[in-house]
Each structure stands twice: as structure tokens, then as C-alpha cells.
Coordinates of C-alpha atoms in Angstrom, one line a residue:
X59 CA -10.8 -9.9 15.9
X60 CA -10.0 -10.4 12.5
X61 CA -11.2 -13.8 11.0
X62 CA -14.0 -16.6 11.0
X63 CA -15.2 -16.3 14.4
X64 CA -17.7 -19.3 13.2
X65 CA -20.0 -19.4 16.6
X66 CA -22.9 -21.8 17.7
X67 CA -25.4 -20.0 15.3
X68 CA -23.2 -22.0 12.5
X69 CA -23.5 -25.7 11.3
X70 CA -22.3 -28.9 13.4
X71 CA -18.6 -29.2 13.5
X72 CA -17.8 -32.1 11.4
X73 CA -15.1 -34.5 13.5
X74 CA -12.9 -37.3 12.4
X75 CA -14.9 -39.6 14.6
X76 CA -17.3 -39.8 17.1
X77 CA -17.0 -38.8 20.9
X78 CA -18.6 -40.5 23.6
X79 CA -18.9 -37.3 25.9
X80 CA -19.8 -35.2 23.4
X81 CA -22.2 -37.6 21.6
X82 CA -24.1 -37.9 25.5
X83 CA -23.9 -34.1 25.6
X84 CA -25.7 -33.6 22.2
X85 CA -28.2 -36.2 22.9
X86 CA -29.1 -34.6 26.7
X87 CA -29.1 -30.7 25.0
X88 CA -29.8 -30.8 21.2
X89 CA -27.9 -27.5 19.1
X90 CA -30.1 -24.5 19.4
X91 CA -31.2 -23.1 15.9
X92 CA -29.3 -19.9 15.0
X93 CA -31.7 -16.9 15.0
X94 CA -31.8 -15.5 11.2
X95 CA -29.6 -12.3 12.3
X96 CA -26.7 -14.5 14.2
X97 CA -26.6 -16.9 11.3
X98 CA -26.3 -13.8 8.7
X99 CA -23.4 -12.4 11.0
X100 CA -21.8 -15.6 11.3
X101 CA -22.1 -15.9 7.3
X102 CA -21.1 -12.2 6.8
X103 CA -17.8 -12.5 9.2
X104 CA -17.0 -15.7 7.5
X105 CA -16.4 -14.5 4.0
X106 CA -15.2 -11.3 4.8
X107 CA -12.8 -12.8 7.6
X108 CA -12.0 -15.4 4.7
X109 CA -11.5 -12.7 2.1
X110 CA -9.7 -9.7 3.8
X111 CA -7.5 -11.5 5.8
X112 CA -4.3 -11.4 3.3
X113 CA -5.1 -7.7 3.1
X114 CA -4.9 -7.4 6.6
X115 CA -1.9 -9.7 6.7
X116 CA -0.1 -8.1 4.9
X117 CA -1.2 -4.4 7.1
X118 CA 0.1 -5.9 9.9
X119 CA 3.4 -7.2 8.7
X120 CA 4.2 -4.1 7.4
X121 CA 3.0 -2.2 10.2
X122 CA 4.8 -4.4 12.7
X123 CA 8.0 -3.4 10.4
X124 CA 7.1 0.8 10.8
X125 CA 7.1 0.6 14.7
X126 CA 10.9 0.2 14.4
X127 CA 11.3 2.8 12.9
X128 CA 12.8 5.2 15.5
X129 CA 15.3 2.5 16.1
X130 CA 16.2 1.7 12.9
X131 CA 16.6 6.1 12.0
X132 CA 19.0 6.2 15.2
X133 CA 20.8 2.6 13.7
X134 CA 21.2 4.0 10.4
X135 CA 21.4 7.9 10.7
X136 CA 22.3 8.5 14.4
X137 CA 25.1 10.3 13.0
X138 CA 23.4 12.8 11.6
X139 CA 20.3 13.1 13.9
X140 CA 22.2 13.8 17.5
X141 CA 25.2 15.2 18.3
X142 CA 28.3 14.2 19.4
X143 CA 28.1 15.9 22.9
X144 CA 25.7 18.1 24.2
X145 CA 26.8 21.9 24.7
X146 CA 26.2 24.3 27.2
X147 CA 24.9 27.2 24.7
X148 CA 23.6 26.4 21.1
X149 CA 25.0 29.0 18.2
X150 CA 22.7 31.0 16.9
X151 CA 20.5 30.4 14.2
X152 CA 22.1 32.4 11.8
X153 CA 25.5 30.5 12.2
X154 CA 23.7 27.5 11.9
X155 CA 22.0 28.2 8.5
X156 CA 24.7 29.6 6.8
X157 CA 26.5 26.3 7.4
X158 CA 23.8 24.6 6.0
X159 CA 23.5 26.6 3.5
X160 CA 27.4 26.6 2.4
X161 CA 26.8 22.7 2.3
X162 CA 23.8 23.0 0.5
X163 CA 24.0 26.1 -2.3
X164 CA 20.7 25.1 -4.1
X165 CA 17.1 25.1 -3.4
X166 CA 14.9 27.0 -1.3
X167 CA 15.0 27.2 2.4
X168 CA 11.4 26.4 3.6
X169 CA 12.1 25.4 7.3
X170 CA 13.8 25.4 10.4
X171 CA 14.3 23.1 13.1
X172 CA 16.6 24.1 16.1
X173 CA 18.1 21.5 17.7
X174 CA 17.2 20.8 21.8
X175 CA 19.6 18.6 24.4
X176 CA 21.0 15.9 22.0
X177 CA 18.8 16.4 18.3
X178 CA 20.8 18.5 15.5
X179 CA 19.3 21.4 13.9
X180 CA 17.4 20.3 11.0
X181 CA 17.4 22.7 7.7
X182 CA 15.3 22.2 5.0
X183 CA 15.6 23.0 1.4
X184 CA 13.3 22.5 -1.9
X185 CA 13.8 21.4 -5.0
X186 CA 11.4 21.5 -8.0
X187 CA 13.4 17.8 -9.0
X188 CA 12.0 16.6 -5.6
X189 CA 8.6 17.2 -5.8
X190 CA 7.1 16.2 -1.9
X191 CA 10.9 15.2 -0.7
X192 CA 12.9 18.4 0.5
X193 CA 17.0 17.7 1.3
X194 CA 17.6 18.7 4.8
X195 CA 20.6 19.4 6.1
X196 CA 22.0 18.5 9.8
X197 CA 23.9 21.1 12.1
X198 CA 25.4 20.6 15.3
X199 CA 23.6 23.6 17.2
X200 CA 26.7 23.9 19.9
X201 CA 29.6 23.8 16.9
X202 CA 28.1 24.9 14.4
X203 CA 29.3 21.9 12.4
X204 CA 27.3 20.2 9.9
X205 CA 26.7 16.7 10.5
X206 CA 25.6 15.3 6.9
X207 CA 22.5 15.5 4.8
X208 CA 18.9 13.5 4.0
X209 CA 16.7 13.4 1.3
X210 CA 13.7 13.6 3.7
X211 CA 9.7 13.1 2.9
X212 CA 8.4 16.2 5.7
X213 CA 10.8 15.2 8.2
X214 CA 11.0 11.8 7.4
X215 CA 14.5 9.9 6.8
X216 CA 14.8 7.8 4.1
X217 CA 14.2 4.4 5.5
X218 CA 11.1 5.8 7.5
X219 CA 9.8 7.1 4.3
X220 CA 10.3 3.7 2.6
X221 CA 8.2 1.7 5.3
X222 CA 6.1 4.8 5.6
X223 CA 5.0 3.8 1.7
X224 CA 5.4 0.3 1.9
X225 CA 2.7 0.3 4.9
X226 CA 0.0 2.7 3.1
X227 CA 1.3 1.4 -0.3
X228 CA 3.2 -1.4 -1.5
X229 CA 4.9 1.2 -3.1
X230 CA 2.3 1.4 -5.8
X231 CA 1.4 4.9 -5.5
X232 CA -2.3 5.5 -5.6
X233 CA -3.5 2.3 -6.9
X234 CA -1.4 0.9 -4.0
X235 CA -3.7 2.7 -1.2
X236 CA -6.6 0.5 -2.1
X237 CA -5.2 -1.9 0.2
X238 CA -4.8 -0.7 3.1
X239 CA -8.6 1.2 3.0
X240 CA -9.8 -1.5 1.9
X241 CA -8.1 -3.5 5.2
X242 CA -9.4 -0.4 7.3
X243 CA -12.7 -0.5 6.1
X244 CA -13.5 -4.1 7.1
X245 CA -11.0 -4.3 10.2
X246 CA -14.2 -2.7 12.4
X247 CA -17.1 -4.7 11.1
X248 CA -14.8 -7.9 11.6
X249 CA -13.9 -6.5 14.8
X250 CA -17.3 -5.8 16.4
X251 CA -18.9 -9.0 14.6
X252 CA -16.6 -11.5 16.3
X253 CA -17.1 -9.9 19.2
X254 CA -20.7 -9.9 19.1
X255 CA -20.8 -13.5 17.9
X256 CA -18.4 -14.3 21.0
X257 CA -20.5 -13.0 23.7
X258 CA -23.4 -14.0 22.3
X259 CA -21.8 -17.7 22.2
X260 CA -20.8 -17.3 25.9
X261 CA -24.1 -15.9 27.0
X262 CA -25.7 -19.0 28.3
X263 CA -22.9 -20.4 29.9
X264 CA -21.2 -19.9 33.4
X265 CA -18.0 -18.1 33.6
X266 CA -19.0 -16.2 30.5
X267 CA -17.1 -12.7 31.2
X268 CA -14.0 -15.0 32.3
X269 CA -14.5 -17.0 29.3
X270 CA -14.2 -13.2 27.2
X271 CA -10.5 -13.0 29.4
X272 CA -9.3 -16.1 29.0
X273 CA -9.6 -18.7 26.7
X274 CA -11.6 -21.5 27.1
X275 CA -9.5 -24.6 26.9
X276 CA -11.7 -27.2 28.5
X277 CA -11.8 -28.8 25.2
X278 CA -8.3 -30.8 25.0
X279 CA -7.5 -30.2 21.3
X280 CA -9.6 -29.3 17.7
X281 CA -11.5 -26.6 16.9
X282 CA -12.8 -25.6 20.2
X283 CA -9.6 -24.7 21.4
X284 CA -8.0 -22.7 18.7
X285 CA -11.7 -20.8 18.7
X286 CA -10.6 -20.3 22.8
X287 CA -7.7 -18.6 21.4
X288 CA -9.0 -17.2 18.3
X289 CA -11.9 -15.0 20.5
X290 CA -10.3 -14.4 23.4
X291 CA -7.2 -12.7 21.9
X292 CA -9.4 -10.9 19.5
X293 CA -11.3 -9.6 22.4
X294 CA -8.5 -8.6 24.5
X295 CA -7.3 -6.5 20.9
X296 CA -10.4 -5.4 20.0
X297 CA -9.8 -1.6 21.4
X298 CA -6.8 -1.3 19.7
X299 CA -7.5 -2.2 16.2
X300 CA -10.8 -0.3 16.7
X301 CA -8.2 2.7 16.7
X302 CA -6.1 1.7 14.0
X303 CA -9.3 1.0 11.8
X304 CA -10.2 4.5 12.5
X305 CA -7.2 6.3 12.1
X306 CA -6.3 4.6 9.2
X307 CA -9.6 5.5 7.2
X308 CA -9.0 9.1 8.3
X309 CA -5.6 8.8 5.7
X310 CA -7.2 6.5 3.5
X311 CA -7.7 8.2 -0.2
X312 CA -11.3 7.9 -0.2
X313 CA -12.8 7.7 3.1
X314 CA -10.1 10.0 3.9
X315 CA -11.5 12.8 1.6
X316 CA -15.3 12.0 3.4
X317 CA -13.9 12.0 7.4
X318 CA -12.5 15.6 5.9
X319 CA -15.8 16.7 4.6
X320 CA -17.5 15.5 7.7
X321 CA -15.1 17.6 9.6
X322 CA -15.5 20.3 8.0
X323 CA -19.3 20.1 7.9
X324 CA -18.9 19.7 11.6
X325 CA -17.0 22.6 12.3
X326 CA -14.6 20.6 13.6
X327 CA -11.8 20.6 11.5
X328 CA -8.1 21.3 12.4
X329 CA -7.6 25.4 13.1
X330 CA -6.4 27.3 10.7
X331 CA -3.5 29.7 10.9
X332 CA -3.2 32.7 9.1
X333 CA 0.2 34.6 7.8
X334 CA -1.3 37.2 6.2
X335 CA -1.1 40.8 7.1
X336 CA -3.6 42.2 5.5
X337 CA -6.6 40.1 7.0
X338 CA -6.7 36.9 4.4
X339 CA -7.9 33.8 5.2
X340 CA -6.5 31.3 7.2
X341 CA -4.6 28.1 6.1
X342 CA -5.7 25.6 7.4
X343 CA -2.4 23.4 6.9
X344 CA -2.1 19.5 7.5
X345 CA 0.1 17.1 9.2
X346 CA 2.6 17.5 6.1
X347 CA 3.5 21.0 5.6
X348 CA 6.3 23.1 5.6
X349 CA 5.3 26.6 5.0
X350 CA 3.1 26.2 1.7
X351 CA 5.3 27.4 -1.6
X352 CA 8.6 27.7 -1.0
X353 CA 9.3 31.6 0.3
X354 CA 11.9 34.1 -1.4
X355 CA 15.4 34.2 0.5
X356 CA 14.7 34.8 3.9
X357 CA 17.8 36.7 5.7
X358 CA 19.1 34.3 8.3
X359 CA 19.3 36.6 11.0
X360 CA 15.4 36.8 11.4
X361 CA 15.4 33.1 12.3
X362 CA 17.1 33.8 15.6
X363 CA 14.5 36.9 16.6
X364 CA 11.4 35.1 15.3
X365 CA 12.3 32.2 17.5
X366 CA 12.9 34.5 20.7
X367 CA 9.4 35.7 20.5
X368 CA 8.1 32.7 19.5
X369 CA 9.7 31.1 23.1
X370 CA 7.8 34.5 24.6
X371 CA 4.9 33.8 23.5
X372 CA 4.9 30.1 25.1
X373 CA 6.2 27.7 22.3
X374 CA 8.5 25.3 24.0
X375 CA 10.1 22.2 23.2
X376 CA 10.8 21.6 19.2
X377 CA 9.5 23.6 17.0
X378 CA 9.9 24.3 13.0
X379 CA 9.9 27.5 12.0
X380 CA 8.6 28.7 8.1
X381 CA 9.5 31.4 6.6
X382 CA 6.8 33.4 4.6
X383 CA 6.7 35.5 1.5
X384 CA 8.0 38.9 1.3
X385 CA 5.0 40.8 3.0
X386 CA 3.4 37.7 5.1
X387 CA 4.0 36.7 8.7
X388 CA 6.4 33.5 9.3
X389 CA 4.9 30.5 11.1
X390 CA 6.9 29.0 14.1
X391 CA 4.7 25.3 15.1
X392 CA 5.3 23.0 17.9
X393 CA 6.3 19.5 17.0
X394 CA 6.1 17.8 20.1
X395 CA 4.3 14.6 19.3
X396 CA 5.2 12.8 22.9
X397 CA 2.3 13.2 25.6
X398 CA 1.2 15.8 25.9
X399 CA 1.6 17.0 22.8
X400 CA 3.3 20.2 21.5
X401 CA 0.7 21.5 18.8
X402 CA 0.6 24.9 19.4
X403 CA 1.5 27.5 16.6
X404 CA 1.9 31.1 16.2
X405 CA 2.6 33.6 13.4
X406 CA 4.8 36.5 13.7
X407 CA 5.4 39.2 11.4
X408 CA 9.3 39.4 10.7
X409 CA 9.7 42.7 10.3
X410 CA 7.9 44.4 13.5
X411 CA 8.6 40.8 15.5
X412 CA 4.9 41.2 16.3
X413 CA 2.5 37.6 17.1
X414 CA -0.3 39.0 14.2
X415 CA -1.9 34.8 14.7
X416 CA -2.2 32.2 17.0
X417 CA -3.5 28.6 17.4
X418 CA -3.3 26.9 20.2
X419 CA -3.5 22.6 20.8
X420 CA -6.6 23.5 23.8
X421 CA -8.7 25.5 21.6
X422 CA -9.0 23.2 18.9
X423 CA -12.6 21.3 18.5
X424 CA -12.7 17.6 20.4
X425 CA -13.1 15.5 17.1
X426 CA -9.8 17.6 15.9
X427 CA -7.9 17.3 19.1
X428 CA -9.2 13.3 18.7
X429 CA -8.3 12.8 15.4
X430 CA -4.6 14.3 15.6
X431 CA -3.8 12.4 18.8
X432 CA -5.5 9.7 17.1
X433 CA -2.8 10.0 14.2
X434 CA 0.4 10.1 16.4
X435 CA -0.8 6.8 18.3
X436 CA -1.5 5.7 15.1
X437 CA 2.3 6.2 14.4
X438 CA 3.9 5.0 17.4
X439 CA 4.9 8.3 18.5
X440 CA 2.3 9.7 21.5
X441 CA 3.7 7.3 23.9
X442 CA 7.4 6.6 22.7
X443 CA 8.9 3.2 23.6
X444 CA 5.7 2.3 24.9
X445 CA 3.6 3.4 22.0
X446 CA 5.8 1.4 19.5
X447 CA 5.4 -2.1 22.0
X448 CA 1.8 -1.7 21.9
X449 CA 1.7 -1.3 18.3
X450 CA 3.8 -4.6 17.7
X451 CA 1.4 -6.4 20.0
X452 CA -1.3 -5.4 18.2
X453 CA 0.3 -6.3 15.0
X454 CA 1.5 -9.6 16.2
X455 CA -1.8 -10.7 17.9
X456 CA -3.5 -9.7 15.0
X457 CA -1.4 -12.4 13.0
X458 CA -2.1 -14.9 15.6
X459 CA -6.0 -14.4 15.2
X460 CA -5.8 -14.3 11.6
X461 CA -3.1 -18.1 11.9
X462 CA -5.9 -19.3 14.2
X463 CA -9.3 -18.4 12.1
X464 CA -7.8 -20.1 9.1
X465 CA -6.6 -23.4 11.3
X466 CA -10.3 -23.2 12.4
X467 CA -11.9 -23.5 8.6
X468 CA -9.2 -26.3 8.1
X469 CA -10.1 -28.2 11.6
X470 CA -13.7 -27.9 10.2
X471 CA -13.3 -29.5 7.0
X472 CA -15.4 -33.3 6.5
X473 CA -12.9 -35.8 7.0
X474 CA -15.2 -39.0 6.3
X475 CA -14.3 -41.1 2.8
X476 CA -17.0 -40.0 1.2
X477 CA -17.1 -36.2 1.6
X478 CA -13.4 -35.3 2.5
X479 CA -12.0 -31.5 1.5
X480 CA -9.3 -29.3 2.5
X481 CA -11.5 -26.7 4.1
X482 CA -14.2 -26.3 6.3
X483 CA -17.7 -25.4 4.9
X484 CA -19.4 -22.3 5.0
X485 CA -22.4 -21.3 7.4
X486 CA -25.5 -22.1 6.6
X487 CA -27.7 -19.4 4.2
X488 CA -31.3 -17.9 4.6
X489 CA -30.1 -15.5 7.2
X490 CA -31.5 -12.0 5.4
X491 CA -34.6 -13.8 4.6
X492 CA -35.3 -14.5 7.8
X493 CA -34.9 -10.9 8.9
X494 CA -37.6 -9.2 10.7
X495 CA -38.7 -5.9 9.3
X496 CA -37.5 -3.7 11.6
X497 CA -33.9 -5.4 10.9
X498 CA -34.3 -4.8 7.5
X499 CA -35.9 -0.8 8.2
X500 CA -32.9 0.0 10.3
X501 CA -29.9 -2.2 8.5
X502 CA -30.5 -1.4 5.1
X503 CA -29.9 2.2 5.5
X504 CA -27.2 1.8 8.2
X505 CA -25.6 -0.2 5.7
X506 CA -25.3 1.7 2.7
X507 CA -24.6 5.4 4.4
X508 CA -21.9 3.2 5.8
X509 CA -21.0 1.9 2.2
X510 CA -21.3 5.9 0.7
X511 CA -18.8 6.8 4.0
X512 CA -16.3 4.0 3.3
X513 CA -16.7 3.3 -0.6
X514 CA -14.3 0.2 -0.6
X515 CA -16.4 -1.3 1.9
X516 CA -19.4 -0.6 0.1
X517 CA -17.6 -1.8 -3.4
X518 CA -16.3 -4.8 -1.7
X519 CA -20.0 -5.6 0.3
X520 CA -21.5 -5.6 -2.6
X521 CA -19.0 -7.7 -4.3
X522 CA -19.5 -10.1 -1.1
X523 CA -23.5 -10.4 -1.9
X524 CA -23.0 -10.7 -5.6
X525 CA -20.7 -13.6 -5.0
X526 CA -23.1 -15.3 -2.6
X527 CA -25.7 -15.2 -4.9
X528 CA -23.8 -16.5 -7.7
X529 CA -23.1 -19.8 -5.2
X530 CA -26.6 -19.9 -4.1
X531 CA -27.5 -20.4 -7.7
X532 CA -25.1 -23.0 -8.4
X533 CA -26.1 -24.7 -5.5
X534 CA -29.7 -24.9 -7.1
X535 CA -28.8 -25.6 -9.9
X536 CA -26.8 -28.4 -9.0
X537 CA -29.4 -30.1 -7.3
X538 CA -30.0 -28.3 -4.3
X539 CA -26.4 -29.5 -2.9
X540 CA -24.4 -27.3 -0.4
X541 CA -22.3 -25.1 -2.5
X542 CA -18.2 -26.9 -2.6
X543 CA -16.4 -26.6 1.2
X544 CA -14.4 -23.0 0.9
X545 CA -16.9 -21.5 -1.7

């Protein structure tokens, strides 16, 4: 639940005119007075739903565009990606990368994908002139042919890549991320306030956890009804953009850099893997790598024996293998990202065909296994088809709600001659002052380790307070009138 969520604990809902029913109603059970925290949530999810909303808008659109993406990489490059017909045998290795690399005389090889059933064998070269993008080259792994090459960001086609940037983006390099953390950093607090503010609207009532299912449309038209749909969708999505809020701070530039820290504090972080043969530290790695710095020419022959005793030691499926410096093991890394997952890795030195490393997907710490899985739904890719449907649901409900909370401000606004405007006002003010201490002894702190965790939601929270101080004291000083509808 993304916007206005603007419960009982908020002022009378102006109407073009009276209602008989609902005028008897009000008489028989005056409005009960919002309690000073509901009214200071109601306020809170108000602005911020008001004011984060095109961030978020413009999150889901472009998500909604990235779950294509396997579809669109098949449309546009299917060519190159599978093979014509699947063989009985693949060719080995070597074959394969001297192919690629008679197509492809420049650069360094940095890694190696051998192509399963219907996928082409994917090798990768680097550039100095491409900085993060490598060309990679595509082999039929039965012929031997090569099928055509990609400028590629870590495995990434082209058009991937694009929608890949314009999602975290806009294409605006770092000062482009802001964005998307700061639509990350709110999407939770607006998640779990509406909720909150929904059940605790439905609480009294009968029918209140089918009311949380289904919308409430005993109302015939107005407000009440797009709040019905407003809540109830925003409910039935609340899981699921709880996970994107989550995994999408974990890549953010700033929070990103904290989850990390907290990680590592933790213990907890992602295992390393170590390709050294003397007994240096491991590397850690990322979800982006390809081997580190780009290794000296690596014979192609050793690509077909490392893999063998990469398949002995249990790697199945797809897997990218990275050659090492002269005098450090090679790296061989599941990349099965379909559950279950493929995650495992394992070094091997080239020369003795020895496994000197190994990491394996079970052993890795809960919050890592959590996080990576986390990253791959995030992505559309842990379930497939499936994955990538309930990613545009999420994206297109998410519109919805947003559509809906800003029809509800509208169906708000005063309509009578004397006081008409184009939106609804806001809630009512004086909830922090009304704040028992023990609110403010536990919020206050909450709040700001949140706002040190998530700095664009503590930039942007403050920014929220200034601004509603700022209105309070126009309000004064214009007389003690309600600050303008929309302020």
C-alpha cells in the first residue's frame, strides 16, 4: 500500500451534498476522535503517500518493463542465445574458444560459459575501452559455429542492460540512484502504515478480516469505495512489495553500503572463495564478477579439464568458469538462478587439476542465503515464467493503489461555493504533541537509527517535518486558518 490511506482517525469527508442515511447514521453514532498516534500516522502516510508516489510511479513502470526481459532477450537476440538444433555431444571447450576467439582477436578472455540442451556457449572478453561491459561471444557447443556477438554488462544483453539502468537509474548514473532508494526507503513505512490504519479502521466493525480480502463496496460510489479498493488491494500486495522494498535497499548506493556493513558485522555475509595457492585471503566476490582483473592468456585446453573436475566435484547445471592468474587456482561458479538455485562454487588449481577451495549454496549464513534468493526474486528469475507474472502484478497493482489514493484526495476536496479546491485537505495536526511518553521514549530512537540505516529516508523525513512546520506557521500566521487544501 502505497498512498493516502486517509482512515477514520482523519477529518469528516466533505460531500457535494447531504445524505439522508448517512446524516441519521452520524446523528445515532457521532465520529470517534482519532487517538494522537492514529492521527500522526494518518498525517505521516498522507504526505509521504502524496509526495513519493511519482517516485514510486515511475519504479513500477519501469520495473513492470524489466520483467520482460527474458522475452524481449529471446525476441531480439534468440539468434545468438540458443542454437539451431540441439546435438547429441557438445565439442570441446577448446574448439569452442578458439572460434571465439578467431571472431574475436582482442581483449582478454575472463570467462566461460558452456552451453547446456538449447543455450550457446558464452565467451567473454575485456576491454580497457569498455570499462564494466565485456563483448562476449556466442558458440554453438555441438558445431562449433559461432553464432554472433554482444556487448554484454556481466551477462547481460544489451536491451537487459538498458532497462536494467533505466529501472535503478533513469540513466543518470549515480545521481540517478537517488530515486529508486529513495522509492525503497519509504515503500515499507507506506506499506505497513496503510496497513495498520486499515485494520485499525476495520476493527470495530463486523466482517473485519473479510473486509481486509475484499473490498468493502457497501458504499455505492465516492470515496468509500475507491478506499475499498485502495486498502484492500494494498493489503492483498503488501508481502510482495515488503520484498521488493527490501531487496531493493540492499542495491541501493547508500543503504546498500549499510545492509553490507551490517552483514559483515553479522558474520553473515556472502562466503568468500579463495584462488590462491599459497593461503591468501579469500574474495569474497559479488553478484557481478567475472574472475576479478582480467588473467594472462589462459591455454584453452585447460578449460575442458577444469570443467571435468569441476562436474566431479558436484557442479551441475550452468556454470562460468574464470580463469586465474599465472600461479592462482581458476574459479568454476554455478549460475543456476531457477529454484533451487545453483550457487555453489569451487576453485581448482589448473595445473595439478586439484579442488584447493570450495563454497557451497547450504553452508552459507541464513541472512546470505536470504538476501541472494532475495535478489533473484527481486529479478524475476527464482521462479521463471511465474516469477516474472508476479512481478507485473505487483507492479500493476501497485499503479492501481497509487490511481486510487490520488482519486481519493480529489473525491475529498470541499465542493460547496464558498470553499471549493481541486484537492482534498490534509489530516488534522497535533498528533506528536499528543504523544504519550513512552511513544515518544521508544519512537524517537526507532526513528532516527532507522533514518542513520536508510539516509534518504531520514533526509526526506526530515524534509517532511520541516515542511509541516513551515505550514503550521503560515496557518498561524494567517489567522489560525487550515493551511490551503493539498498543502
Amino acid at each position: 500500500m502505497s498512498l493516502t490511506e486517509l482512515s477514520g482517525a482523519s477529518a469528516p469527508e466533505p460531500s457535494p451534498g447531504p445524505e439522508p442515511a448517512a446524516a441519521g447514521a452520524s446523528a445515532a453514532r457521532p465520529q470517534r476522535r482519532p487517538s494522537p498516534l492514529a492521527a500522526l500516522l494518518v498525517r505521516l502516510h498522507f504526505y509521504t503517500g502524496i509526495l513519493v508516489a511519482p517516485f514510486l510511479v515511475v519504479a513500477a513502470l519501469t520495473g513492470l518493463a524489466y520483467t520482460v526481459t527474458p522475452q524481449l532477450d529471446q525476441l531480439l537476440y534468440g539468434d545468438r542465445l540458443t542454437v539451431a538444433a540441439v546435438g547429441e555431444q557438445p565439442r570441446p571447450l577448446a574448439e569452442q574458444i578458439a572460434a571465439a576467439r578467431a571472431a574475436h582477436p582482442d581483449g582478454d578472455l575472463t570467462a566461460v560459459s558452456p552451453g547446456i540442451d538449447d543455450r550457446t556457449t558464452q565467451v567473454v572478453f575485456a576491454l580497457p575501452e569498455l570499462g564494466e561491459k565485456q563483448h562476449t561471444v556466442y558458440v554453438d557447443p555441438y558445431t562449433g559455429e559461432v553464432r554472433g556477438q554482444l556487448t554484454t554488462w556481466f551477462g547481460s544483453t544489451p536491451a537487459t542492460t538498458w532497462l536494467d539502468d533505466l529501472h535503478r537509474n533513469l540513466h543518470l548514473g549515480d545521481l540517478g540512484r537517488h530515486y529508486s532508494e529513495i522509492a525503497a526507503s519509504w515503500l515499507w513505512v507506506l506499506v505497513l502504515g496503510g496497513v495498520i490504519l486499515w485494520w485499525r479502521r476495520r476493527r470495530n466493525g463486523r466482517g473485519r478480516v473479510k473486509h481486509l480480502l475484499a473490498p468493502d463496496l457497501s458504499a455505492a460510489k465516492g470515496v468509500r469505495r475507491t478506499r475499498g479498493w485502495h486498502a484492500t488491494t494494498g493489503v492483498w500486495l503488501a508481502v510482495g512489495l515488503l520484498m521488493l522494498s527490501a531487496t531493493g535497499l540492499t542495491w541501493s548506493r547508500f543503504a546498500g553500503e549499510n545492509f553490507a556493513a551490517g552483514l559483515a558485522a553479522l558474520d553473515a555475509s556472502r562466503p568468500g572463495l579463495s584462488t590462491s595457492l599459497t593461503g591468501a585471503p579469500a574474495d569474497g566476490g559479488g553478484e557481478h564478477q567475472h574472475g576479478g582483473a582480467p588473467p594472462a592468456a589462459a591455454d584453452p585446453a585447460t578449460f575442458d579439464r577444469v570443467l571435468a573436475v569441476a562436474r566431479d566435484a558436484g557442479l551441475s547445471g550452468p556454470v562460468e568458469i574464470s580463469p586465474g592468474e599465472p600461479g592462482t587456482a581458476w574459479s568454476v561458479a554455478q549460475t543456476d538462478n531457477l529454484w533451487p538455485v545453483g550457487r555453489d562454487r569451487v576453485a581448482i588449481d589448473p595445473d595439478s587439476s586439484a579442488v584447493t577451495a570450495r563454497s557451497d549454496f547450504a553452508d552459507w549464513p541464513f541472512l546470505a542465503k536470504l538476501s541472494a534468493l532475495g535478489v533473484q526474486a527481486h529479478m524475476g528469475l527464482l521462479f521463471g515464467v511465474v516469477n516474472q507474472i508476479l512481478l507485473a502484478a505487483l507492479a500493476v497493482g501497485l499503479l492501481c493503489v497509487i490511481v486510487w489514493g490520488y482519486r481519493m484526495w480529489w473525491q475529498r476536496r470541499p465542493t460547496r461555493a464558498d470553499r471549493r479546491a481541486l484537492v482534498g485537505v490534509p489530516p488534522a495536526r497535533g498528533g506528536l504533541r499528543g504523544l504519550p511518553l513512552w511513544a515518544l521514549l521508544v519512537g524517537v530512537p526507532v526513528t532516527v537509527a532507522a533514518g542513520w540505516a536508510l539516509p534518504w529516508f531520514g533526509v526526506t523525513l526530515l524534509g517532511f517535518l520541516v515542511l509541516d512546520v513551515v505550514l503550521g506557521v503560515a496557518a498561524r500566521r494567517g489567522g489560525g486558518r487550515a493551511a490551503p487544501a493539498g498543502s
